[in-house]
Amino acid sequence: MESPISSGEVLFGDVKDTTLRFPLEADFSDEMFVKIRSSRDFLNLFEFREYFPGFVLKATAGDNTTIGIEPGSNTKMSFFYHYEGDTTPSSYVITCNFSRRFNGINSDRSGTPTSIVSERGKFYDVGNIIGMKAGLAMAIKIDTSPMDEFLDTLSGITFNQVNLRLGPIESQEEDNNPISSMVLKFLDLNNKVIKSTVPPNNNLHVITDGQPQVIQDQTGNQVPNNLFAASSFLEYNSETKEYLAKITSYTNAVFRSQIQRRNWLLFADSPGSFSDGGLNNNNSDLARSLRQFKLDKNKIKVEVIYSKSR
């Protein structure tokens, strides 16, 4: 293992929303500052990236804990120096505010039902117990084709209330929090998330009750609503250990052929999060946490109340 460029220990109190500061190792900071000061070492950004591609935050083995880190304007390296004869220090800052970033998690799935998972975007049958694991890009696909069979048996009706209910989930350790909420993304036949044809070309989701299910595109055609803030979402109830989402308006729109029924990808996110409109979802539970849950797939139900027209 290479020597760290900085290390430290943090003891969190009640207030955890804070900025942490750690001293850089002297040899590294001296070398970096000399290279930055020289106009010959880095002639362009690519040469600097080759020298310093980035840094990794790694927990001490055995700590058995996690923290949430939000890269931003305070994610930076500051080099303090003096001009000759000057008693006030100056500083040179390298910020990571706009840097590319990702989570790297080692996961040994050998001997588990998910050991067969190897390809991105592929559906795997892991048995009756399914689940979602944040940080590992493992999500749940729901085959909604039974809705077609049910809707074909109906005519002259109006849906008064339709809920998607998941759970109760399987028991898990008390300090292992379940995913808090999930949106329902539209999937095509190749398990790829469908994007809107209307700019900004957001991912398409099931839209919540009371919101328009369709909008007009540039040519006046009716297309699915692409407003992420209006998405329906499965919200976790810690008392019942269930997830519930309202899909009444969506079901009415499918029944009246306003929109096409699609399979769903459950994605750990919510319209109330700091998401970017469903484009990258860098701020979702799935990207920012290690939350998880397991569920018997026989406990996925759509509850329907409807009335017939007279």
PDB file of C-alpha atoms in Angstrom:
ATOM      1  CA  MET A   1       0.000   0.000   0.000  1.00  0.00           C
ATOM      2  CA  GLU A   2       1.298   3.478  -0.887  1.00  0.00           C
ATOM      3  CA  SER A   3       1.764   5.997   1.903  1.00  0.00           C
ATOM      4  CA  PRO A   4      -1.192   8.379   2.333  1.00  0.00           C
ATOM      5  CA  ILE A   5      -0.709  12.039   1.468  1.00  0.00           C
ATOM      6  CA  SER A   6      -2.816  12.930   4.519  1.00  0.00           C
ATOM      7  CA  SER A   7      -4.427  11.138   7.435  1.00  0.00           C
ATOM      8  CA  GLY A   8      -6.377  11.925  10.562  1.00  0.00           C
ATOM      9  CA  GLU A   9      -9.058  10.808  12.960  1.00  0.00           C
ATOM     10  CA  VAL A  10     -12.525  12.320  13.367  1.00  0.00           C
ATOM     11  CA  LEU A  11     -14.865  11.969  16.332  1.00  0.00           C
ATOM     12  CA  PHE A  12     -18.330  13.201  15.336  1.00  0.00           C
ATOM     13  CA  GLY A  13     -20.643  14.788  17.844  1.00  0.00           C
ATOM     14  CA  ASP A  14     -24.289  15.753  17.425  1.00  0.00           C
ATOM     15  CA  VAL A  15     -23.458  18.151  14.583  1.00  0.00           C
ATOM     16  CA  LYS A  16     -22.108  16.210  11.620  1.00  0.00           C
ATOM     17  CA  ASP A  17     -22.549  18.791   8.841  1.00  0.00           C
ATOM     18  CA  THR A  18     -19.069  20.207   8.960  1.00  0.00           C
ATOM     19  CA  THR A  19     -15.850  20.760   7.024  1.00  0.00           C
ATOM     20  CA  LEU A  20     -12.906  18.536   7.949  1.00  0.00           C
ATOM     21  CA  ARG A  21      -9.283  19.649   7.678  1.00  0.00           C
ATOM     22  CA  PHE A  22      -6.246  17.368   7.535  1.00  0.00           C
ATOM     23  CA  PRO A  23      -2.582  18.383   7.090  1.00  0.00           C
ATOM     24  CA  LEU A  24      -0.825  17.199   3.946  1.00  0.00           C
ATOM     25  CA  GLU A  25       2.393  15.230   4.320  1.00  0.00           C
ATOM     26  CA  ALA A  26       5.332  17.626   4.081  1.00  0.00           C
ATOM     27  CA  ASP A  27       7.184  15.742   1.314  1.00  0.00           C
ATOM     28  CA  PHE A  28       4.096  15.642  -0.900  1.00  0.00           C
ATOM     29  CA  SER A  29       3.104  19.275  -0.330  1.00  0.00           C
ATOM     30  CA  ASP A  30       6.665  20.505  -0.953  1.00  0.00           C
ATOM     31  CA  GLU A  31       6.944  18.521  -4.194  1.00  0.00           C
ATOM     32  CA  MET A  32       3.499  19.599  -5.403  1.00  0.00           C
ATOM     33  CA  PHE A  33       4.147  23.266  -4.642  1.00  0.00           C
ATOM     34  CA  VAL A  34       7.509  23.275  -6.420  1.00  0.00           C
ATOM     35  CA  LYS A  35       5.953  21.721  -9.532  1.00  0.00           C
ATOM     36  CA  ILE A  36       3.040  24.181  -9.489  1.00  0.00           C
ATOM     37  CA  ARG A  37       5.370  27.149  -9.051  1.00  0.00           C
ATOM     38  CA  SER A  38       7.432  26.047 -12.026  1.00  0.00           C
ATOM     39  CA  SER A  39       5.996  27.005 -15.402  1.00  0.00           C
ATOM     40  CA  ARG A  40       7.742  24.055 -17.082  1.00  0.00           C
ATOM     41  CA  ASP A  41       6.293  21.017 -15.250  1.00  0.00           C
ATOM     42  CA  PHE A  42       2.658  21.354 -16.283  1.00  0.00           C
ATOM     43  CA  LEU A  43       2.149  22.913 -19.688  1.00  0.00           C
ATOM     44  CA  ASN A  44      -1.535  21.947 -19.757  1.00  0.00           C
ATOM     45  CA  LEU A  45      -4.273  20.329 -17.684  1.00  0.00           C
ATOM     46  CA  PHE A  46      -3.622  16.858 -19.109  1.00  0.00           C
ATOM     47  CA  GLU A  47      -0.018  16.882 -17.879  1.00  0.00           C
ATOM     48  CA  PHE A  48      -1.228  17.805 -14.404  1.00  0.00           C
ATOM     49  CA  ARG A  49      -3.826  14.999 -14.469  1.00  0.00           C
ATOM     50  CA  GLU A  50      -1.132  12.513 -15.448  1.00  0.00           C
ATOM     51  CA  TYR A  51       0.927  13.581 -12.441  1.00  0.00           C
ATOM     52  CA  PHE A  52      -1.986  13.819 -10.007  1.00  0.00           C
ATOM     53  CA  PRO A  53      -5.110  11.963 -11.230  1.00  0.00           C
ATOM     54  CA  GLY A  54      -6.941  12.514  -7.946  1.00  0.00           C
ATOM     55  CA  PHE A  55      -7.171  11.235  -4.408  1.00  0.00           C
ATOM     56  CA  VAL A  56      -9.031   8.486  -2.594  1.00  0.00           C
ATOM     57  CA  LEU A  57     -10.699   8.749   0.792  1.00  0.00           C
ATOM     58  CA  LYS A  58     -10.259   5.447   2.597  1.00  0.00           C
ATOM     59  CA  ALA A  59     -11.458   4.477   6.061  1.00  0.00           C
ATOM     60  CA  THR A  60      -9.196   2.814   8.599  1.00  0.00           C
ATOM     61  CA  ALA A  61      -9.696  -0.950   8.606  1.00  0.00           C
ATOM     62  CA  GLY A  62     -11.880  -2.057  11.493  1.00  0.00           C
ATOM     63  CA  ASP A  63     -13.664   1.254  12.046  1.00  0.00           C
ATOM     64  CA  ASN A  64     -16.952  -0.329  10.899  1.00  0.00           C
ATOM     65  CA  THR A  65     -18.602   2.991  10.109  1.00  0.00           C
ATOM     66  CA  THR A  66     -19.449   5.225   7.172  1.00  0.00           C
ATOM     67  CA  ILE A  67     -19.740   8.956   6.573  1.00  0.00           C
ATOM     68  CA  GLY A  68     -21.427  10.933   3.822  1.00  0.00           C
ATOM     69  CA  ILE A  69     -19.174  13.351   1.962  1.00  0.00           C
ATOM     70  CA  GLU A  70     -20.408  16.089  -0.360  1.00  0.00           C
ATOM     71  CA  PRO A  71     -17.674  17.314  -2.759  1.00  0.00           C
ATOM     72  CA  GLY A  72     -17.966  21.040  -3.288  1.00  0.00           C
ATOM     73  CA  SER A  73     -16.134  24.341  -3.080  1.00  0.00           C
ATOM     74  CA  ASN A  74     -14.594  23.336   0.280  1.00  0.00           C
ATOM     75  CA  THR A  75     -13.147  20.119  -1.185  1.00  0.00           C
ATOM     76  CA  LYS A  76      -9.676  21.387  -1.924  1.00  0.00           C
ATOM     77  CA  MET A  77      -5.977  21.363  -1.189  1.00  0.00           C
ATOM     78  CA  SER A  78      -4.569  24.635   0.139  1.00  0.00           C
ATOM     79  CA  PHE A  79      -0.844  25.417  -0.001  1.00  0.00           C
ATOM     80  CA  PHE A  80       0.311  28.235   2.293  1.00  0.00           C
ATOM     81  CA  TYR A  81       3.560  30.073   1.622  1.00  0.00           C
ATOM     82  CA  HIS A  82       5.384  33.363   2.339  1.00  0.00           C
ATOM     83  CA  TYR A  83       7.024  35.855   0.051  1.00  0.00           C
ATOM     84  CA  GLU A  84      10.434  36.886   1.314  1.00  0.00           C
ATOM     85  CA  GLY A  85      10.033  39.544   3.961  1.00  0.00           C
ATOM     86  CA  ASP A  86       6.240  39.107   4.148  1.00  0.00           C
ATOM     87  CA  THR A  87       4.781  38.086   7.510  1.00  0.00           C
ATOM     88  CA  THR A  88       1.281  37.366   6.135  1.00  0.00           C
ATOM     89  CA  PRO A  89       0.932  33.957   4.416  1.00  0.00           C
ATOM     90  CA  SER A  90      -0.442  33.656   0.922  1.00  0.00           C
ATOM     91  CA  SER A  91      -2.238  30.568  -0.350  1.00  0.00           C
ATOM     92  CA  TYR A  92      -2.596  28.573  -3.541  1.00  0.00           C
ATOM     93  CA  VAL A  93      -5.769  26.471  -3.761  1.00  0.00           C
ATOM     94  CA  ILE A  94      -6.598  23.457  -5.932  1.00  0.00           C
ATOM     95  CA  THR A  95     -10.346  22.921  -5.696  1.00  0.00           C
ATOM     96  CA  CYS A  96     -12.263  19.746  -6.545  1.00  0.00           C
ATOM     97  CA  ASN A  97     -15.598  21.514  -6.950  1.00  0.00           C
ATOM     98  CA  PHE A  98     -16.047  20.463 -10.577  1.00  0.00           C
ATOM     99  CA  SER A  99     -13.963  17.305 -10.523  1.00  0.00           C
ATOM    100  CA  ARG A 100     -15.307  13.958 -11.653  1.00  0.00           C
ATOM    101  CA  ARG A 101     -15.893  11.597  -8.737  1.00  0.00           C
ATOM    102  CA  PHE A 102     -17.239   8.169  -7.897  1.00  0.00           C
ATOM    103  CA  ASN A 103     -17.585   5.665  -5.072  1.00  0.00           C
ATOM    104  CA  GLY A 104     -15.477   2.516  -5.101  1.00  0.00           C
ATOM    105  CA  ILE A 105     -16.808  -0.337  -2.977  1.00  0.00           C
ATOM    106  CA  ASN A 106     -15.357  -3.837  -2.729  1.00  0.00           C
ATOM    107  CA  SER A 107     -18.184  -6.374  -2.552  1.00  0.00           C
ATOM    108  CA  ASP A 108     -17.662 -10.120  -2.229  1.00  0.00           C
ATOM    109  CA  ARG A 109     -20.912 -11.698  -3.444  1.00  0.00           C
ATOM    110  CA  SER A 110     -19.568 -15.238  -3.712  1.00  0.00           C
ATOM    111  CA  GLY A 111     -21.919 -17.824  -2.226  1.00  0.00           C
ATOM    112  CA  THR A 112     -24.926 -15.488  -2.468  1.00  0.00           C
ATOM    113  CA  PRO A 113     -27.784 -15.408  -5.006  1.00  0.00           C
ATOM    114  CA  THR A 114     -26.304 -12.232  -6.526  1.00  0.00           C
ATOM    115  CA  SER A 115     -23.000 -13.946  -7.360  1.00  0.00           C
ATOM    116  CA  ILE A 116     -24.417 -14.536 -10.865  1.00  0.00           C
ATOM    117  CA  VAL A 117     -24.661 -10.779 -11.500  1.00  0.00           C
ATOM    118  CA  SER A 118     -21.875  -9.765 -13.845  1.00  0.00           C
ATOM    119  CA  GLU A 119     -23.248  -7.558 -16.641  1.00  0.00           C
ATOM    120  CA  ARG A 120     -24.608  -4.047 -16.441  1.00  0.00           C
ATOM    121  CA  GLY A 121     -28.181  -3.509 -17.631  1.00  0.00           C
ATOM    122  CA  LYS A 122     -29.067  -7.201 -17.613  1.00  0.00           C
ATOM    123  CA  PHE A 123     -31.966  -8.760 -15.678  1.00  0.00           C
ATOM    124  CA  TYR A 124     -31.093 -11.668 -13.378  1.00  0.00           C
ATOM    125  CA  ASP A 125     -33.471 -14.089 -11.661  1.00  0.00           C
ATOM    126  CA  VAL A 126     -32.131 -14.494  -8.113  1.00  0.00           C
ATOM    127  CA  GLY A 127     -35.151 -16.331  -6.697  1.00  0.00           C
ATOM    128  CA  ASN A 128     -38.072 -15.174  -4.569  1.00  0.00           C
ATOM    129  CA  ILE A 129     -35.995 -12.868  -2.378  1.00  0.00           C
ATOM    130  CA  ILE A 130     -34.926  -9.774  -4.294  1.00  0.00           C
ATOM    131  CA  GLY A 131     -33.436  -6.528  -3.118  1.00  0.00           C
ATOM    132  CA  MET A 132     -31.582  -3.314  -3.719  1.00  0.00           C
ATOM    133  CA  LYS A 133     -28.089  -2.401  -2.580  1.00  0.00           C
ATOM    134  CA  ALA A 134     -26.930   1.215  -2.787  1.00  0.00           C
ATOM    135  CA  GLY A 135     -23.379   1.796  -3.926  1.00  0.00           C
ATOM    136  CA  LEU A 136     -23.343  -1.371  -6.028  1.00  0.00           C
ATOM    137  CA  ALA A 137     -25.780  -0.247  -8.749  1.00  0.00           C
ATOM    138  CA  MET A 138     -28.136  -3.126  -7.950  1.00  0.00           C
ATOM    139  CA  ALA A 139     -31.752  -2.169  -8.534  1.00  0.00           C
ATOM    140  CA  ILE A 140     -35.131  -3.883  -8.953  1.00  0.00           C
ATOM    141  CA  LYS A 141     -36.977  -4.304 -12.232  1.00  0.00           C
ATOM    142  CA  ILE A 142     -40.763  -4.747 -12.119  1.00  0.00           C
ATOM    143  CA  ASP A 143     -42.497  -6.542 -14.972  1.00  0.00           C
ATOM    144  CA  THR A 144     -45.777  -4.645 -15.352  1.00  0.00           C
ATOM    145  CA  SER A 145     -47.279  -6.886 -18.073  1.00  0.00           C
ATOM    146  CA  PRO A 146     -49.928  -8.263 -15.653  1.00  0.00           C
ATOM    147  CA  MET A 147     -51.448  -4.762 -15.735  1.00  0.00           C
ATOM    148  CA  ASP A 148     -52.306  -5.277 -19.415  1.00  0.00           C
ATOM    149  CA  GLU A 149     -54.109  -8.512 -18.645  1.00  0.00           C
ATOM    150  CA  PHE A 150     -56.089  -6.819 -15.858  1.00  0.00           C
ATOM    151  CA  LEU A 151     -56.948  -3.673 -17.822  1.00  0.00           C
ATOM    152  CA  ASP A 152     -58.166  -5.735 -20.775  1.00  0.00           C
ATOM    153  CA  THR A 153     -60.931  -7.158 -18.560  1.00  0.00           C
ATOM    154  CA  LEU A 154     -62.339  -3.682 -17.798  1.00  0.00           C
ATOM    155  CA  SER A 155     -64.486  -1.174 -19.659  1.00  0.00           C
ATOM    156  CA  GLY A 156     -66.453   1.921 -18.736  1.00  0.00           C
ATOM    157  CA  ILE A 157     -64.701   2.437 -15.418  1.00  0.00           C
ATOM    158  CA  THR A 158     -62.736   5.137 -13.609  1.00  0.00           C
ATOM    159  CA  PHE A 159     -59.891   4.377 -11.235  1.00  0.00           C
ATOM    160  CA  ASN A 160     -60.492   6.071  -7.881  1.00  0.00           C
ATOM    161  CA  GLN A 161     -57.316   4.941  -6.178  1.00  0.00           C
ATOM    162  CA  VAL A 162     -54.373   2.814  -7.288  1.00  0.00           C
ATOM    163  CA  ASN A 163     -51.368   2.184  -5.059  1.00  0.00           C
ATOM    164  CA  LEU A 164     -48.156   0.269  -5.591  1.00  0.00           C
ATOM    165  CA  ARG A 165     -47.215  -1.446  -2.322  1.00  0.00           C
ATOM    166  CA  LEU A 166     -43.988  -3.277  -1.506  1.00  0.00           C
ATOM    167  CA  GLY A 167     -43.464  -5.219   1.676  1.00  0.00           C
ATOM    168  CA  PRO A 168     -43.146  -5.724   4.495  1.00  0.00           C
ATOM    169  CA  ILE A 169     -39.435  -6.013   3.735  1.00  0.00           C
ATOM    170  CA  GLU A 170     -37.228  -8.705   5.226  1.00  0.00           C
ATOM    171  CA  SER A 171     -35.779  -8.092   8.703  1.00  0.00           C
ATOM    172  CA  GLN A 172     -32.353  -6.494   8.824  1.00  0.00           C
ATOM    173  CA  GLU A 173     -29.961  -5.185  11.442  1.00  0.00           C
ATOM    174  CA  GLU A 174     -31.165  -2.135  13.348  1.00  0.00           C
ATOM    175  CA  ASP A 175     -28.267   0.061  12.242  1.00  0.00           C
ATOM    176  CA  ASN A 176     -28.645  -0.980   8.586  1.00  0.00           C
ATOM    177  CA  ASN A 177     -31.125   1.572   7.271  1.00  0.00           C
ATOM    178  CA  PRO A 178     -33.414   0.669   4.353  1.00  0.00           C
ATOM    179  CA  ILE A 179     -33.483   2.843   1.267  1.00  0.00           C
ATOM    180  CA  SER A 180     -35.776   5.764   2.082  1.00  0.00           C
ATOM    181  CA  SER A 181     -37.528   6.298  -1.262  1.00  0.00           C
ATOM    182  CA  MET A 182     -37.566   5.119  -4.871  1.00  0.00           C
ATOM    183  CA  VAL A 183     -38.821   6.544  -8.150  1.00  0.00           C
ATOM    184  CA  LEU A 184     -40.175   4.366 -10.969  1.00  0.00           C
ATOM    185  CA  LYS A 185     -38.186   4.795 -14.183  1.00  0.00           C
ATOM    186  CA  PHE A 186     -39.568   3.635 -17.544  1.00  0.00           C
ATOM    187  CA  LEU A 187     -37.621   0.767 -19.149  1.00  0.00           C
ATOM    188  CA  ASP A 188     -37.535  -0.319 -22.780  1.00  0.00           C
ATOM    189  CA  LEU A 189     -37.330  -3.955 -23.930  1.00  0.00           C
ATOM    190  CA  ASN A 190     -33.526  -3.861 -23.607  1.00  0.00           C
ATOM    191  CA  ASN A 191     -33.675  -2.791 -19.925  1.00  0.00           C
ATOM    192  CA  LYS A 192     -32.499   0.722 -20.791  1.00  0.00           C
ATOM    193  CA  VAL A 193     -34.086   3.743 -19.134  1.00  0.00           C
ATOM    194  CA  ILE A 194     -36.258   5.649 -21.606  1.00  0.00           C
ATOM    195  CA  LYS A 195     -35.459   9.324 -22.081  1.00  0.00           C
ATOM    196  CA  SER A 196     -37.921  12.041 -22.979  1.00  0.00           C
ATOM    197  CA  THR A 197     -37.992  13.384 -26.518  1.00  0.00           C
ATOM    198  CA  VAL A 198     -38.594  16.853 -25.048  1.00  0.00           C
ATOM    199  CA  PRO A 199     -35.542  18.878 -23.861  1.00  0.00           C
ATOM    200  CA  PRO A 200     -33.796  18.559 -21.468  1.00  0.00           C
ATOM    201  CA  ASN A 201     -34.412  14.884 -22.348  1.00  0.00           C
ATOM    202  CA  ASN A 202     -34.842  13.719 -18.752  1.00  0.00           C
ATOM    203  CA  ASN A 203     -35.307  10.082 -17.850  1.00  0.00           C
ATOM    204  CA  LEU A 204     -39.012   9.234 -17.911  1.00  0.00           C
ATOM    205  CA  HIS A 205     -40.738   8.257 -14.654  1.00  0.00           C
ATOM    206  CA  VAL A 206     -44.208   7.362 -13.443  1.00  0.00           C
ATOM    207  CA  ILE A 207     -45.868  10.706 -12.673  1.00  0.00           C
ATOM    208  CA  THR A 208     -47.704  11.137  -9.384  1.00  0.00           C
ATOM    209  CA  ASP A 209     -51.441  11.603  -8.862  1.00  0.00           C
ATOM    210  CA  GLY A 210     -53.025  14.933  -9.743  1.00  0.00           C
ATOM    211  CA  GLN A 211     -50.304  15.829 -12.250  1.00  0.00           C
ATOM    212  CA  PRO A 212     -50.634  15.787 -16.060  1.00  0.00           C
ATOM    213  CA  GLN A 213     -49.406  12.482 -17.430  1.00  0.00           C
ATOM    214  CA  VAL A 214     -48.731  13.858 -20.917  1.00  0.00           C
ATOM    215  CA  ILE A 215     -47.339  17.074 -22.383  1.00  0.00           C
ATOM    216  CA  GLN A 216     -46.958  18.393 -25.919  1.00  0.00           C
ATOM    217  CA  ASP A 217     -43.661  18.060 -27.744  1.00  0.00           C
ATOM    218  CA  GLN A 218     -42.278  20.551 -30.260  1.00  0.00           C
ATOM    219  CA  THR A 219     -44.579  19.245 -32.997  1.00  0.00           C
ATOM    220  CA  GLY A 220     -47.744  19.230 -30.888  1.00  0.00           C
ATOM    221  CA  ASN A 221     -47.827  15.485 -30.233  1.00  0.00           C
ATOM    222  CA  GLN A 222     -48.823  14.125 -26.830  1.00  0.00           C
ATOM    223  CA  VAL A 223     -45.809  12.547 -25.075  1.00  0.00           C
ATOM    224  CA  PRO A 224     -45.191  11.416 -21.466  1.00  0.00           C
ATOM    225  CA  ASN A 225     -44.624  14.180 -18.933  1.00  0.00           C
ATOM    226  CA  ASN A 226     -40.878  14.538 -18.284  1.00  0.00           C
ATOM    227  CA  LEU A 227     -41.010  16.722 -15.146  1.00  0.00           C
ATOM    228  CA  PHE A 228     -38.930  14.877 -12.557  1.00  0.00           C
ATOM    229  CA  ALA A 229     -40.320  17.008  -9.726  1.00  0.00           C
ATOM    230  CA  ALA A 230     -43.776  15.543 -10.459  1.00  0.00           C
ATOM    231  CA  SER A 231     -42.609  11.922 -10.242  1.00  0.00           C
ATOM    232  CA  SER A 232     -44.413   9.413  -8.078  1.00  0.00           C
ATOM    233  CA  PHE A 233     -42.180   7.683  -5.553  1.00  0.00           C
ATOM    234  CA  LEU A 234     -42.223   4.753  -3.181  1.00  0.00           C
ATOM    235  CA  GLU A 235     -41.855   6.086   0.356  1.00  0.00           C
ATOM    236  CA  TYR A 236     -40.710   3.847   3.200  1.00  0.00           C
ATOM    237  CA  ASN A 237     -42.864   3.543   6.337  1.00  0.00           C
ATOM    238  CA  SER A 238     -40.680   2.446   9.258  1.00  0.00           C
ATOM    239  CA  GLU A 239     -43.680   1.272  11.292  1.00  0.00           C
ATOM    240  CA  THR A 240     -45.197  -1.044   8.673  1.00  0.00           C
ATOM    241  CA  LYS A 241     -41.842  -1.691   6.939  1.00  0.00           C
ATOM    242  CA  GLU A 242     -43.572  -1.135   3.613  1.00  0.00           C
ATOM    243  CA  TYR A 243     -43.122   1.127   0.594  1.00  0.00           C
ATOM    244  CA  LEU A 244     -46.128   2.865  -0.966  1.00  0.00           C
ATOM    245  CA  ALA A 245     -46.535   4.922  -4.150  1.00  0.00           C
ATOM    246  CA  LYS A 246     -49.642   6.539  -5.664  1.00  0.00           C
ATOM    247  CA  ILE A 247     -50.157   5.580  -9.313  1.00  0.00           C
ATOM    248  CA  THR A 248     -53.856   6.378  -9.870  1.00  0.00           C
ATOM    249  CA  SER A 249     -53.376   9.046 -12.541  1.00  0.00           C
ATOM    250  CA  TYR A 250     -50.770   6.923 -14.288  1.00  0.00           C
ATOM    251  CA  THR A 251     -53.104   3.889 -14.395  1.00  0.00           C
ATOM    252  CA  ASN A 252     -55.961   5.993 -15.792  1.00  0.00           C
ATOM    253  CA  ALA A 253     -53.621   7.316 -18.504  1.00  0.00           C
ATOM    254  CA  VAL A 254     -52.519   3.793 -19.468  1.00  0.00           C
ATOM    255  CA  PHE A 255     -56.139   2.570 -19.463  1.00  0.00           C
ATOM    256  CA  ARG A 256     -57.154   5.404 -21.801  1.00  0.00           C
ATOM    257  CA  SER A 257     -54.123   4.796 -24.063  1.00  0.00           C
ATOM    258  CA  GLN A 258     -52.673   8.239 -23.350  1.00  0.00           C
ATOM    259  CA  ILE A 259     -49.334   6.625 -22.537  1.00  0.00           C
ATOM    260  CA  GLN A 260     -47.880   3.188 -23.154  1.00  0.00           C
ATOM    261  CA  ARG A 261     -47.441   0.749 -20.311  1.00  0.00           C
ATOM    262  CA  ARG A 262     -43.761   0.253 -19.521  1.00  0.00           C
ATOM    263  CA  ASN A 263     -41.761  -1.937 -17.202  1.00  0.00           C
ATOM    264  CA  TRP A 264     -40.266  -0.080 -14.244  1.00  0.00           C
ATOM    265  CA  LEU A 265     -36.829   0.241 -12.749  1.00  0.00           C
ATOM    266  CA  LEU A 266     -37.003   1.096  -9.052  1.00  0.00           C
ATOM    267  CA  PHE A 267     -34.292   3.670  -8.433  1.00  0.00           C
ATOM    268  CA  ALA A 268     -33.335   5.030  -5.008  1.00  0.00           C
ATOM    269  CA  ASP A 269     -34.222   8.684  -5.436  1.00  0.00           C
ATOM    270  CA  SER A 270     -37.080  11.112  -4.817  1.00  0.00           C
ATOM    271  CA  PRO A 271     -38.316  14.369  -6.391  1.00  0.00           C
ATOM    272  CA  GLY A 272     -37.493  16.103  -3.102  1.00  0.00           C
ATOM    273  CA  SER A 273     -33.780  15.242  -3.253  1.00  0.00           C
ATOM    274  CA  PHE A 274     -31.032  17.383  -4.751  1.00  0.00           C
ATOM    275  CA  SER A 275     -31.305  15.469  -7.996  1.00  0.00           C
ATOM    276  CA  ASP A 276     -30.555  16.938 -11.400  1.00  0.00           C
ATOM    277  CA  GLY A 277     -33.882  16.142 -12.994  1.00  0.00           C
ATOM    278  CA  GLY A 278     -33.266  12.458 -13.444  1.00  0.00           C
ATOM    279  CA  LEU A 279     -30.297  12.866 -15.790  1.00  0.00           C
ATOM    280  CA  ASN A 280     -27.380  11.555 -13.731  1.00  0.00           C
ATOM    281  CA  ASN A 281     -28.803  11.007 -10.240  1.00  0.00           C
ATOM    282  CA  ASN A 282     -25.456  11.721  -8.580  1.00  0.00           C
ATOM    283  CA  ASN A 283     -27.298  12.901  -5.469  1.00  0.00           C
ATOM    284  CA  SER A 284     -29.579   9.896  -5.051  1.00  0.00           C
ATOM    285  CA  ASP A 285     -29.608   7.372  -2.211  1.00  0.00           C
ATOM    286  CA  LEU A 286     -28.210   4.839  -4.660  1.00  0.00           C
ATOM    287  CA  ALA A 287     -25.096   6.929  -5.272  1.00  0.00           C
ATOM    288  CA  ARG A 288     -24.621   8.514  -1.853  1.00  0.00           C
ATOM    289  CA  SER A 289     -25.245   5.757   0.684  1.00  0.00           C
ATOM    290  CA  LEU A 290     -24.879   2.081   1.581  1.00  0.00           C
ATOM    291  CA  ARG A 291     -28.574   1.591   2.331  1.00  0.00           C
ATOM    292  CA  GLN A 292     -30.208  -1.663   1.308  1.00  0.00           C
ATOM    293  CA  PHE A 293     -33.230  -3.908   1.744  1.00  0.00           C
ATOM    294  CA  LYS A 294     -34.491  -7.358   0.774  1.00  0.00           C
ATOM    295  CA  LEU A 295     -38.029  -8.232  -0.228  1.00  0.00           C
ATOM    296  CA  ASP A 296     -40.100 -11.297  -1.098  1.00  0.00           C
ATOM    297  CA  LYS A 297     -41.207 -10.584  -4.672  1.00  0.00           C
ATOM    298  CA  ASN A 298     -44.624 -12.062  -3.838  1.00  0.00           C
ATOM    299  CA  LYS A 299     -45.099  -8.996  -1.631  1.00  0.00           C
ATOM    300  CA  ILE A 300     -45.168  -6.589  -4.576  1.00  0.00           C
ATOM    301  CA  LYS A 301     -48.809  -5.641  -5.104  1.00  0.00           C
ATOM    302  CA  VAL A 302     -50.928  -3.129  -6.984  1.00  0.00           C
ATOM    303  CA  GLU A 303     -54.064  -2.188  -5.013  1.00  0.00           C
ATOM    304  CA  VAL A 304     -56.965  -0.932  -7.131  1.00  0.00           C
ATOM    305  CA  ILE A 305     -60.262   0.783  -6.290  1.00  0.00           C
ATOM    306  CA  TYR A 306     -62.430   1.694  -9.274  1.00  0.00           C
ATOM    307  CA  SER A 307     -66.038   2.601 -10.074  1.00  0.00           C
ATOM    308  CA  LYS A 308     -68.189   1.758 -13.086  1.00  0.00           C
ATOM    309  CA  SER A 309     -69.898   4.410 -15.164  1.00  0.00           C
ATOM    310  CA  ARG A 310     -73.688   4.243 -15.221  1.00  0.00           C
TER     311      ARG A 310
END
